[in-house]
mmCIF file of C-alpha atoms in Angstrom:
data_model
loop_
_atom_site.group_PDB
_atom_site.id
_atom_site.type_symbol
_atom_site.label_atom_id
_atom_site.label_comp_id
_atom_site.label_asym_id
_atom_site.label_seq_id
_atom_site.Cartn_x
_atom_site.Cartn_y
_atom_site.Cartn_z
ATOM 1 C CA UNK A 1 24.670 -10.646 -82.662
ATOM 2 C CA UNK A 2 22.083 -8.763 -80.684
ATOM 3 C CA UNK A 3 21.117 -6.836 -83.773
ATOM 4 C CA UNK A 4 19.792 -10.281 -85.596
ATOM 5 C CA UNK A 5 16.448 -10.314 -84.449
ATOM 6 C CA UNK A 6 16.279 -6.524 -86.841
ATOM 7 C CA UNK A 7 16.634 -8.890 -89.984
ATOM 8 C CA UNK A 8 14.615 -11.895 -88.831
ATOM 9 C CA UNK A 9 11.909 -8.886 -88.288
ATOM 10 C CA UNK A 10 12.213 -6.956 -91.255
ATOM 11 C CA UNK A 11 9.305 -8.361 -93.447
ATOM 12 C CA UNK A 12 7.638 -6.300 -95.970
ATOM 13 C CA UNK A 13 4.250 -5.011 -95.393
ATOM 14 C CA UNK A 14 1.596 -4.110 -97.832
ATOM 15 C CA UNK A 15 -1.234 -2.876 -95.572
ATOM 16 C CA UNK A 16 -1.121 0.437 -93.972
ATOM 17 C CA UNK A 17 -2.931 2.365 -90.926
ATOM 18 C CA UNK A 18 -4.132 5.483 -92.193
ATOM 19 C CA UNK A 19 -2.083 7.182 -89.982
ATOM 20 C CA UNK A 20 0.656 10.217 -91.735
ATOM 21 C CA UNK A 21 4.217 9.679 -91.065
ATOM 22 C CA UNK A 22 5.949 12.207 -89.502
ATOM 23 C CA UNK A 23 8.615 14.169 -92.297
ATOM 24 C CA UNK A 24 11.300 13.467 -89.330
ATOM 25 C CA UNK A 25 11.002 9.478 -89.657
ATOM 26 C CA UNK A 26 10.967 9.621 -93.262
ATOM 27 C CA UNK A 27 14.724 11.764 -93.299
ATOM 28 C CA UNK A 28 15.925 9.352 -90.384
ATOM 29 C CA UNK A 29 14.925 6.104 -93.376
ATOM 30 C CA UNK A 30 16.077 8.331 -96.136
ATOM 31 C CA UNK A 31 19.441 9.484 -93.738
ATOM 32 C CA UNK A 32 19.819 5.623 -93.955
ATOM 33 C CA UNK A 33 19.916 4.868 -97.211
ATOM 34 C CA UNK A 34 21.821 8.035 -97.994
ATOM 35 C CA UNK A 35 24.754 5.991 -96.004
ATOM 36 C CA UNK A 36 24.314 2.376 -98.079
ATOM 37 C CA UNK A 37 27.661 1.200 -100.003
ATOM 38 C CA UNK A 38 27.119 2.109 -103.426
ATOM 39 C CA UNK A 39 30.187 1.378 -106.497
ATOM 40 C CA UNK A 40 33.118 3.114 -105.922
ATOM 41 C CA UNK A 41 31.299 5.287 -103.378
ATOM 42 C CA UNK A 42 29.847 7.473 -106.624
ATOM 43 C CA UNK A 43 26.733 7.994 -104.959
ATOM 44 C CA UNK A 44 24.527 8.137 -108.026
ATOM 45 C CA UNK A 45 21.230 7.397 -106.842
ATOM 46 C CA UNK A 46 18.488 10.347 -106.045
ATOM 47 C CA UNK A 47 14.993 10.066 -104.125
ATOM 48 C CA UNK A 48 11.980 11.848 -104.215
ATOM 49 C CA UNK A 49 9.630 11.539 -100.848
ATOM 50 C CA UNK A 50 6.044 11.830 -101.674
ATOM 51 C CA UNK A 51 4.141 12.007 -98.798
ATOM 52 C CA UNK A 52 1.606 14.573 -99.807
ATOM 53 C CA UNK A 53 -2.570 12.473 -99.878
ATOM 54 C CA UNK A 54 -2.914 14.082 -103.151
ATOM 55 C CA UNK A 55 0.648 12.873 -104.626
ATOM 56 C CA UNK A 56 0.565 9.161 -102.593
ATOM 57 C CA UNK A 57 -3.231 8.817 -104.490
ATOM 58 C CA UNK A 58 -1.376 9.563 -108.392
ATOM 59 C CA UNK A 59 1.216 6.841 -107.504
ATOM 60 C CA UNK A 60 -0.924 4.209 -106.301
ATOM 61 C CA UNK A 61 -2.900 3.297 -109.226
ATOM 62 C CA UNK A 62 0.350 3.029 -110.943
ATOM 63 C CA UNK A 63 1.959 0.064 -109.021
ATOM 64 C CA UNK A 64 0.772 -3.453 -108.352
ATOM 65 C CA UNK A 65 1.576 -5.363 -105.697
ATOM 66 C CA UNK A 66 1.731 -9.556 -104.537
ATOM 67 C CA UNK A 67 0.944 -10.536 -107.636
ATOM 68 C CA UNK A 68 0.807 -14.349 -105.931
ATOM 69 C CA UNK A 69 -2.223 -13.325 -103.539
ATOM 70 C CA UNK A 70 -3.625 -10.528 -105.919
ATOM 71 C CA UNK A 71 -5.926 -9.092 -105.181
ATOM 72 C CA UNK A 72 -5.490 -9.690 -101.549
ATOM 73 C CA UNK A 73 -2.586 -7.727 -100.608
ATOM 74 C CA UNK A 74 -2.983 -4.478 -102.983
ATOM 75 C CA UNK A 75 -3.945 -1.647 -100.983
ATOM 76 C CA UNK A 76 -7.265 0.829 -101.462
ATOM 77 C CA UNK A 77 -6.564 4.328 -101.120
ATOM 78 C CA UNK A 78 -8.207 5.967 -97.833
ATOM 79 C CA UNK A 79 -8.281 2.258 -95.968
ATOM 80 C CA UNK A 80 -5.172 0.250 -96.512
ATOM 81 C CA UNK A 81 -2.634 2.526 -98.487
ATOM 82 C CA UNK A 82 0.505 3.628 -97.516
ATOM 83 C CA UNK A 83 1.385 7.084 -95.920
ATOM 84 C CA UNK A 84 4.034 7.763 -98.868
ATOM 85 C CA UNK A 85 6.156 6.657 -101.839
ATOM 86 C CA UNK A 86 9.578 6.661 -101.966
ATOM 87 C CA UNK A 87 10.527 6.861 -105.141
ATOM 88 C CA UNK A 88 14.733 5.718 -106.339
ATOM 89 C CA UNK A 89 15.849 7.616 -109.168
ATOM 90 C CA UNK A 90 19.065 6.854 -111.451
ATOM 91 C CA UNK A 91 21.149 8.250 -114.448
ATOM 92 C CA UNK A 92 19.418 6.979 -117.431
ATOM 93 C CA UNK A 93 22.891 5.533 -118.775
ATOM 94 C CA UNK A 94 23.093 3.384 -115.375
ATOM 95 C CA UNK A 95 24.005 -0.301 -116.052
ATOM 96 C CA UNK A 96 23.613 -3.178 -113.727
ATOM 97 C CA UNK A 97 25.229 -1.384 -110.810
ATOM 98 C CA UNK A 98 23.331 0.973 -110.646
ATOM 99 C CA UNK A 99 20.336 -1.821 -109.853
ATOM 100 C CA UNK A 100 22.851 -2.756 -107.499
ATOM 101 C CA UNK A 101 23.235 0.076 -105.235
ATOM 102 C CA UNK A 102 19.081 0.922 -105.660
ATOM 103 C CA UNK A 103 19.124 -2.804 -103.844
ATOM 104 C CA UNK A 104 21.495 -1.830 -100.853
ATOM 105 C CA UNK A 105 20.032 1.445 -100.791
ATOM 106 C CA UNK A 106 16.383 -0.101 -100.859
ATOM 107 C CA UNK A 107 17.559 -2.537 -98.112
ATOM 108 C CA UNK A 108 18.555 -0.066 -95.857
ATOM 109 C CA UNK A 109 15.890 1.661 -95.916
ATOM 110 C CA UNK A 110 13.339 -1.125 -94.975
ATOM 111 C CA UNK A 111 15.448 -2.237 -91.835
ATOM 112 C CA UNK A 112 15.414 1.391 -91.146
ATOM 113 C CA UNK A 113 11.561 1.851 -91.578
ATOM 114 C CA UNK A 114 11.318 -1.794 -89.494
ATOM 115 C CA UNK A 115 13.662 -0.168 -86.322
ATOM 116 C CA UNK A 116 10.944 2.476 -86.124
ATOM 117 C CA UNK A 117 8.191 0.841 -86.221
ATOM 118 C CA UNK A 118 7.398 1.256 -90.059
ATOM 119 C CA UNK A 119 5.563 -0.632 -92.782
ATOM 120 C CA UNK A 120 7.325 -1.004 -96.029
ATOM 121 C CA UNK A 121 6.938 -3.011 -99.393
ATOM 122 C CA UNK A 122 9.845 -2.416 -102.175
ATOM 123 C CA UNK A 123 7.846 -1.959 -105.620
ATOM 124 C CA UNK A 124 9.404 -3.156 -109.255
ATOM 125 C CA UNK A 125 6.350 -3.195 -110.828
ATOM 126 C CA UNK A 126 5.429 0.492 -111.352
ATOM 127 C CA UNK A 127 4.000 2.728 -114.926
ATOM 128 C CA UNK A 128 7.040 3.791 -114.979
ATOM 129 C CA UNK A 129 6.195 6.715 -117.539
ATOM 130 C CA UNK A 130 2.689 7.736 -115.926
ATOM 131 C CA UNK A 131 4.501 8.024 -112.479
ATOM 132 C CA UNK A 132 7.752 9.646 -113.526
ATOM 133 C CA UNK A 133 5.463 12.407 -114.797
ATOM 134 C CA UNK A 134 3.214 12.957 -111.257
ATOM 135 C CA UNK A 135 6.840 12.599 -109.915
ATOM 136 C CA UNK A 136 8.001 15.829 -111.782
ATOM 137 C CA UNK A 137 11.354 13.717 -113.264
ATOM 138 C CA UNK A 138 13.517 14.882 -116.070
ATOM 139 C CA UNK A 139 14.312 13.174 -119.063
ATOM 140 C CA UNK A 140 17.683 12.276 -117.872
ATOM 141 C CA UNK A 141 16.800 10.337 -114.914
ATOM 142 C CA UNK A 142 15.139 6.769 -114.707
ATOM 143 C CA UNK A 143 12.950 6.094 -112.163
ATOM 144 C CA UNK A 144 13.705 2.648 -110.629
ATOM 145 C CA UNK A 145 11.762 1.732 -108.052
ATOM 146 C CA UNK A 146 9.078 2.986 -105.373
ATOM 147 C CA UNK A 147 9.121 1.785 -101.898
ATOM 148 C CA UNK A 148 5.652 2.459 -99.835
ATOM 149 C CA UNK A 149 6.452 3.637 -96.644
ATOM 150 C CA UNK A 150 3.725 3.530 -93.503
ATOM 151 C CA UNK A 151 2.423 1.997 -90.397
ATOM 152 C CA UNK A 152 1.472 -1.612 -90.579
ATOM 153 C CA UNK A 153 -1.893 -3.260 -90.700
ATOM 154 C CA UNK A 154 -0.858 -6.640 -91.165
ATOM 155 C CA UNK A 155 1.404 -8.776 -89.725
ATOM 156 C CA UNK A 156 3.170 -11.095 -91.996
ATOM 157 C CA UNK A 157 4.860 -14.031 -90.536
ATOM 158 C CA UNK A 158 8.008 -16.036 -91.767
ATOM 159 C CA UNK A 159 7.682 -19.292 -92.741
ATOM 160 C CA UNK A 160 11.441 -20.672 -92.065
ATOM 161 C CA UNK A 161 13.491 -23.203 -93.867
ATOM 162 C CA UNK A 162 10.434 -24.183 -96.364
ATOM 163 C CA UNK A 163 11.244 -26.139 -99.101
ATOM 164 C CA UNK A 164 9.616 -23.492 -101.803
ATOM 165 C CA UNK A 165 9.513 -19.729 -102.248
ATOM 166 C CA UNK A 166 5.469 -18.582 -103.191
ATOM 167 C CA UNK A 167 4.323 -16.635 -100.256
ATOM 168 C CA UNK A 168 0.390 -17.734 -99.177
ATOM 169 C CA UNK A 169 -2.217 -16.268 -97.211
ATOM 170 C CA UNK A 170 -3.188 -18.304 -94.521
ATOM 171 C CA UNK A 171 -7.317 -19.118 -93.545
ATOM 172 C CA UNK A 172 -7.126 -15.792 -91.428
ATOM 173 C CA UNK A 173 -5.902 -13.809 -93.765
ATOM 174 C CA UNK A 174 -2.084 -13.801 -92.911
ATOM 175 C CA UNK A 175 0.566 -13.525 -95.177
ATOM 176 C CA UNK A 176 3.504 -16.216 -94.482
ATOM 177 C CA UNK A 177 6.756 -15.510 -96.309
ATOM 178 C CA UNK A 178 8.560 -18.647 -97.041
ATOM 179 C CA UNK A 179 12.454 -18.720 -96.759
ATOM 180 C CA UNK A 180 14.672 -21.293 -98.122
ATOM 181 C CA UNK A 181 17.318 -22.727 -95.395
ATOM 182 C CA UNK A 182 21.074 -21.992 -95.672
ATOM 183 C CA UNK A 183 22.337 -25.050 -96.770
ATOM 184 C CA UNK A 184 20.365 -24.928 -100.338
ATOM 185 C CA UNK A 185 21.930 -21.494 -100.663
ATOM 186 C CA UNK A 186 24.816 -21.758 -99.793
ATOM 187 C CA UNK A 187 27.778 -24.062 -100.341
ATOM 188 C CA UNK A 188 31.448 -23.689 -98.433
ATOM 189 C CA UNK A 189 34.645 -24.876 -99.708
ATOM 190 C CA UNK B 1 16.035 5.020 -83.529
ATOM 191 C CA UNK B 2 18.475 3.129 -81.424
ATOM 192 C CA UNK B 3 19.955 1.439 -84.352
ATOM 193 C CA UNK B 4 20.831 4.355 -85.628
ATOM 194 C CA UNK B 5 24.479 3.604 -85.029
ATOM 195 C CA UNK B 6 24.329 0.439 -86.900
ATOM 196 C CA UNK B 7 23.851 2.077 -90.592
ATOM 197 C CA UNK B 8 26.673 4.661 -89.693
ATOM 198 C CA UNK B 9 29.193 2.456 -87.886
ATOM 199 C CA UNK B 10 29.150 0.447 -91.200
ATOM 200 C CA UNK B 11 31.943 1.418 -93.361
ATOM 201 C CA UNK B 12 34.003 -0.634 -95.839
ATOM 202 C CA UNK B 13 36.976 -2.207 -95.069
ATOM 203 C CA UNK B 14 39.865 -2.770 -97.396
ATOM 204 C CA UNK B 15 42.787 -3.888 -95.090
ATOM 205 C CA UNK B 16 42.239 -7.021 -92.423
ATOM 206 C CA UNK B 17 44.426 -8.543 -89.629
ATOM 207 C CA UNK B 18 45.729 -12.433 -90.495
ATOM 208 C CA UNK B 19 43.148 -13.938 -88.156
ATOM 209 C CA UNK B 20 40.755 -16.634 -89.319
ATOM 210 C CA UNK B 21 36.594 -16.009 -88.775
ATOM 211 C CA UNK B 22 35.040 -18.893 -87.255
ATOM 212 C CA UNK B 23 32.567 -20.664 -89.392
ATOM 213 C CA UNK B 24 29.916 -19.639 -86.982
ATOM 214 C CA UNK B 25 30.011 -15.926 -87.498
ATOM 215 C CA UNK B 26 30.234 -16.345 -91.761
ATOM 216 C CA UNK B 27 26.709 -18.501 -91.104
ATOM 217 C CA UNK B 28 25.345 -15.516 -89.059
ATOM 218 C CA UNK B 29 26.662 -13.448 -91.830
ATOM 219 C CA UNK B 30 24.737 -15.160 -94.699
ATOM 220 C CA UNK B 31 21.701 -15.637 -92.600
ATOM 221 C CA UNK B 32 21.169 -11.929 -92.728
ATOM 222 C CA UNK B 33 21.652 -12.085 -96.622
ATOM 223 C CA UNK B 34 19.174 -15.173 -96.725
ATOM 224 C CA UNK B 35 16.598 -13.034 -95.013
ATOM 225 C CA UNK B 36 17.070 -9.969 -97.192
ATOM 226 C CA UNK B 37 13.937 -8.315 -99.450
ATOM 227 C CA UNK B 38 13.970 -10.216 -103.028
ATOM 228 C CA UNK B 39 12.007 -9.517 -106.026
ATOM 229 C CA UNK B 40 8.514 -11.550 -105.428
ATOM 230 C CA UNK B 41 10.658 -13.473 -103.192
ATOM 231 C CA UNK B 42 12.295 -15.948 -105.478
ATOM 232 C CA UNK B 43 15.178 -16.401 -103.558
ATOM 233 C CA UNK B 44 16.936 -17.064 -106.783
ATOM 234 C CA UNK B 45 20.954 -15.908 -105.598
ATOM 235 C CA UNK B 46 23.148 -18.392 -104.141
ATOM 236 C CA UNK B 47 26.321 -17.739 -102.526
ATOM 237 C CA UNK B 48 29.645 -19.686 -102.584
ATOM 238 C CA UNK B 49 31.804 -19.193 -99.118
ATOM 239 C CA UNK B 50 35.405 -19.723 -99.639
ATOM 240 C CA UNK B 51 37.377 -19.496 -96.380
ATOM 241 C CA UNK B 52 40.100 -21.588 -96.831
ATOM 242 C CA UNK B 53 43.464 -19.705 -97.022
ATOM 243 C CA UNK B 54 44.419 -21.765 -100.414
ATOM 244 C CA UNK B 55 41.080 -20.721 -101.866
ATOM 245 C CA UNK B 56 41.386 -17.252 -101.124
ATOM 246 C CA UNK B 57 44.649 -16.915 -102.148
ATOM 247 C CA UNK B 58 43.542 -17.859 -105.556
ATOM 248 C CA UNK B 59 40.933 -15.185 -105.797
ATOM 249 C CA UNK B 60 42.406 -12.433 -104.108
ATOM 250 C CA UNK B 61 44.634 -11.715 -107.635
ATOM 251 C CA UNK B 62 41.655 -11.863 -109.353
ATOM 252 C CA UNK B 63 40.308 -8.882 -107.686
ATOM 253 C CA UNK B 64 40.873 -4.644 -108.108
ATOM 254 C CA UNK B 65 40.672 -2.506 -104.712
ATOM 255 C CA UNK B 66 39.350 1.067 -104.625
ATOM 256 C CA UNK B 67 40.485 2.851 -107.629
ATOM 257 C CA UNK B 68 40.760 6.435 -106.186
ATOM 258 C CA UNK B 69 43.536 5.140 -103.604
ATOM 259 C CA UNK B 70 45.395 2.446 -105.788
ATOM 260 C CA UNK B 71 47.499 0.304 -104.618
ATOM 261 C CA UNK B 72 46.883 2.025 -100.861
ATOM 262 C CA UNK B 73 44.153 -0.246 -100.295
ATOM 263 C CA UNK B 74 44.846 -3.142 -101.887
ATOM 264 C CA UNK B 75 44.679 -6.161 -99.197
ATOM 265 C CA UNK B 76 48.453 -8.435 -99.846
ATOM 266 C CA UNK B 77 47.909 -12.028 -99.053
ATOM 267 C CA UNK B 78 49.406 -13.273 -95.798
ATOM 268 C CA UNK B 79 49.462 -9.276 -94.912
ATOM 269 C CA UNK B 80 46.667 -7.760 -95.120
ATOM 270 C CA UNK B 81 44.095 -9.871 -96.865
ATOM 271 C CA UNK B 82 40.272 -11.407 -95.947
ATOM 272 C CA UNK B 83 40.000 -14.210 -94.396
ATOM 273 C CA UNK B 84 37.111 -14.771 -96.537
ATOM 274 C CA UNK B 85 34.702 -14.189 -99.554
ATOM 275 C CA UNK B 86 31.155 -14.602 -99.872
ATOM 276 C CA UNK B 87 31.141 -15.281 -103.519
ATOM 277 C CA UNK B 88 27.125 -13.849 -104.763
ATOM 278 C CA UNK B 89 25.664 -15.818 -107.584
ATOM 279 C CA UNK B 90 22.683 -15.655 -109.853
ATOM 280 C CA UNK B 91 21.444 -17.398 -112.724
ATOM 281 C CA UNK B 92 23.276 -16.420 -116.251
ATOM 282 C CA UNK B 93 19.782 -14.796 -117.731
ATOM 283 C CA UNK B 94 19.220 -12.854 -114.436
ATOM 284 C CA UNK B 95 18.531 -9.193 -115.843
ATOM 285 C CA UNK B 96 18.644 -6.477 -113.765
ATOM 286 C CA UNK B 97 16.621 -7.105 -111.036
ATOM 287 C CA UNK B 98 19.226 -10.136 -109.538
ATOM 288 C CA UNK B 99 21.470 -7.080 -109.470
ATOM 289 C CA UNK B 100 18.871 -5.719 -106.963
ATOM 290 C CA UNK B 101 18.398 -8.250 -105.332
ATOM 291 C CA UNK B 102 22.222 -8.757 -104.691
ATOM 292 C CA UNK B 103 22.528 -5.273 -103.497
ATOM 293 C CA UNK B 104 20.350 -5.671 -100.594
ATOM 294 C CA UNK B 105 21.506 -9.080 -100.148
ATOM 295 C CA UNK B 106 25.145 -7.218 -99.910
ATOM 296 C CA UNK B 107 24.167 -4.483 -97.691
ATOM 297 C CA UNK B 108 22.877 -6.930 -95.223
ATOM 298 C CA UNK B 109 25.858 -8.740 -95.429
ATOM 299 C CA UNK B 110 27.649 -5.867 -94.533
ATOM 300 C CA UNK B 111 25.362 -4.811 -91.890
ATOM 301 C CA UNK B 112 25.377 -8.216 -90.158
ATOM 302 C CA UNK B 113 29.427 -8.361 -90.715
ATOM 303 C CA UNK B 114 29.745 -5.051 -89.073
ATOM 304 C CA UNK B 115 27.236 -5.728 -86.054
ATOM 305 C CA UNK B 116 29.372 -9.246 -85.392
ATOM 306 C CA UNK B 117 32.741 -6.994 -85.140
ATOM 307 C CA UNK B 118 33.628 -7.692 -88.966
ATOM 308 C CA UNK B 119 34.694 -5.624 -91.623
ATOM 309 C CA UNK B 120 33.848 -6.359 -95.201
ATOM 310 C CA UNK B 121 34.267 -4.747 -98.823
ATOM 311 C CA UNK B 122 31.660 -5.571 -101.571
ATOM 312 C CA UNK B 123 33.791 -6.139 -105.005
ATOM 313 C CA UNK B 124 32.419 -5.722 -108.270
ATOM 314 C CA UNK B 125 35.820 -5.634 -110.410
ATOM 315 C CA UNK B 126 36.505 -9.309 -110.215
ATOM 316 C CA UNK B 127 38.063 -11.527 -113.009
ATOM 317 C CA UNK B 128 34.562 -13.096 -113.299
ATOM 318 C CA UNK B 129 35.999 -16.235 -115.771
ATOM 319 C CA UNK B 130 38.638 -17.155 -113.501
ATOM 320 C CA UNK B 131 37.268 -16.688 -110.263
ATOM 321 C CA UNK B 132 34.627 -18.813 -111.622
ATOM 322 C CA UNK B 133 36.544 -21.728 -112.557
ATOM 323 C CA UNK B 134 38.223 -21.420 -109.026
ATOM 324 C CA UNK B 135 34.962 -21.510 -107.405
ATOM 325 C CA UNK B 136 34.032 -24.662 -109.439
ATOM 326 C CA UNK B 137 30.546 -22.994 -110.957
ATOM 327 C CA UNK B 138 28.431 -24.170 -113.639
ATOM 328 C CA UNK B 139 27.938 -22.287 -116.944
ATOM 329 C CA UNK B 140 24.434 -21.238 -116.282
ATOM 330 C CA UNK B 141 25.214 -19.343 -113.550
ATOM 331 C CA UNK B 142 27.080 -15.689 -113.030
ATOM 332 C CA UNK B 143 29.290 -14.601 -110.497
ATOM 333 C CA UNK B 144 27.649 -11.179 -110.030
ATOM 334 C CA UNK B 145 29.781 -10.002 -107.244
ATOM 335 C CA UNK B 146 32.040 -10.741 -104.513
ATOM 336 C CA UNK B 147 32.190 -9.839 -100.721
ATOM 337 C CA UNK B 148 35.541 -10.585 -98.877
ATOM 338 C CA UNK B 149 35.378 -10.314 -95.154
ATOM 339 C CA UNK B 150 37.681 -10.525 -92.114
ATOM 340 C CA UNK B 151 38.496 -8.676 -88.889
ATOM 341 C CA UNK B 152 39.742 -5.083 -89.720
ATOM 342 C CA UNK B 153 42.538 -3.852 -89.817
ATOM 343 C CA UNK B 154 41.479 -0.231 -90.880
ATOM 344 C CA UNK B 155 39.438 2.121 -89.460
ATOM 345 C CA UNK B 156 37.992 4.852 -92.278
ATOM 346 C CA UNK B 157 36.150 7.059 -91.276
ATOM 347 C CA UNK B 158 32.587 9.417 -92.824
ATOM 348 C CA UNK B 159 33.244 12.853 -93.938
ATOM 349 C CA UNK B 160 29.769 13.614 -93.597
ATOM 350 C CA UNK B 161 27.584 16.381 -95.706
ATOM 351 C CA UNK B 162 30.743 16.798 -98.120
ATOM 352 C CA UNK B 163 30.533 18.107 -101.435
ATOM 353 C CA UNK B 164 32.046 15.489 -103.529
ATOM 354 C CA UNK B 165 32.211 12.354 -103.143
ATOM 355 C CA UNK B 166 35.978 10.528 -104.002
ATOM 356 C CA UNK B 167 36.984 8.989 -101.246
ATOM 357 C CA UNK B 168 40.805 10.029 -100.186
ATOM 358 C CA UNK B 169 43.432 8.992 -97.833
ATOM 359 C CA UNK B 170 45.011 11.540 -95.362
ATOM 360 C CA UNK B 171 48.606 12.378 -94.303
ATOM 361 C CA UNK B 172 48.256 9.968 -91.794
ATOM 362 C CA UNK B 173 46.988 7.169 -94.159
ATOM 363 C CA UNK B 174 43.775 6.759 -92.970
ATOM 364 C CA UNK B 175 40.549 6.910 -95.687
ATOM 365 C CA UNK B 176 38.170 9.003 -95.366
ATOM 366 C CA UNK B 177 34.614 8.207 -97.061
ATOM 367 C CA UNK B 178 32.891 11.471 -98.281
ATOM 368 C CA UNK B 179 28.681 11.486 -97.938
ATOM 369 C CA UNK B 180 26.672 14.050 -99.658
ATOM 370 C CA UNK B 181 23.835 16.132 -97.832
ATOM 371 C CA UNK B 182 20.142 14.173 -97.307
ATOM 372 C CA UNK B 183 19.118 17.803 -99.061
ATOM 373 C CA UNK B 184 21.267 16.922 -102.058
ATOM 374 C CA UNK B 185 20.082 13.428 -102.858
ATOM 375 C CA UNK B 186 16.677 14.403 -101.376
ATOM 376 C CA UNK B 187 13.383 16.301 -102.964
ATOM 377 C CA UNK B 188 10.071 16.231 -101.094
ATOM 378 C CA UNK B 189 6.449 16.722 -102.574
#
């Protein structure tokens, strides 16, 4: 599969340049997730791109990040934080599935950030209520995740086939990501 | 972005030819989904592979098919049916965020099944009790969703920027897969 190396790559970054991402990349990520499988093709989900210096500083206070090398890998706003928020909004009433498509969606748009050259780190832990409200949201919608979106200033590295899952930082300040192997995942029959 | 392609060439596939996928492209398959973005990386879904005609014969019956095109896409066993499915597990007190995880785990699936020539429909209307017990699991953990997967033997095709979003088959039975606008699903700030 020549396209394998795009998953093996993908890692999530947490460190940005403070560089601004141009609002044509950020439609070609969003054009991606726009195109995810979703239940019974319903297409439920709704984004909101904050990209503005003024709107990315409201969200970040709001979120927290790594919490296994916390402090280490939460980003300061004007050195290490991210160019924008993507934030994944859902019909209040949404059940599990609707969890379900946010994760395609979310996934597709972190291998598309990674094919251009993009940073991004897909955020559960968010004040929900504090950022719905900087994101302008009505009541009716449920804001369900954020995904930072920028240029990388780190590198994380994978740590295959390990035998457990906590993610380290290494004596030089890398992150390694630890990946079980396939056979304690997975069982044929 | 030169993989561009790969997010739009992926559509779901309902209707297979009777050929068999060699083990080697189902591990390529679920090395994708092993490599997917997890909450705090916990790696906690495990996946069940059953490609063994007398093991999917048992599940296919326990499965519904795209509702807005009943019975048109429903695969028949020994006509038209996977050659596999990727049976996606989590534990039983998973709360929403294992469906999160299993929707990115999903959507690479079905990115890596479509880059390897593969065609793939994620199902979420399974007899969960019985396709348990035919998949030999233990009570503390949930069949969250299935994948089947197999060479196609359908090519649907994206009505992009549409206006709704049921998917329909035309006079000349082939399905067409309606996307709404990026400036629908889309608000910038």
């Amino acid at each position: 599969m020549e396209n394998e190396s795009l998953f093996r790559n993908r890692r999530t970054v947490r460190l940005y340049e403070q560089r601004l991402v141009a609002d044509e990349l950020l439609e070609k990520v969003l054009d991606a997730a726009r195109l995810a499988p979703c239940a019974a093709n319903r297409q439920r989900l709704r984004y909101v791109v904050a990209r503005t210096p003024e709107i990315v500083s409201k969200l970040l206070p709001l979120t927290k990040w790594a919490m296994h090398v916390s402090p280490h890998r939460t980003p300061v706003q004007g050195e290490s934080g991210p160019a924008a928020f993507i934030a994944v909004i859902g019909p209040r009433e949404g059940n599990a599935y609707i969890h379900a498509d946010a994760g395609a969606a979310i996934g597709y748009i972190q291998l598309a950030a990674s094919c251009l050259g993009l940073g991004s780190c897909w955020l559960a832990s968010v004040e929900r209520e504090e950022a719905s409200a900087v994101l302008g949201l009505s009541v009716d919608v449920e804001l369900l995740y954020l995904v930072s979106v920028g240029y990388p200033a780190e590198k994380p590295v994978l740590d295959d086939n390990a035998s457990e899952t906590a993610y380290y930082l290494d004596d030089a300040g890398v992150l390694h990501v630890r990946k079980l192997p396939l056979d304690v995942i997975a069982r044929w029959m």
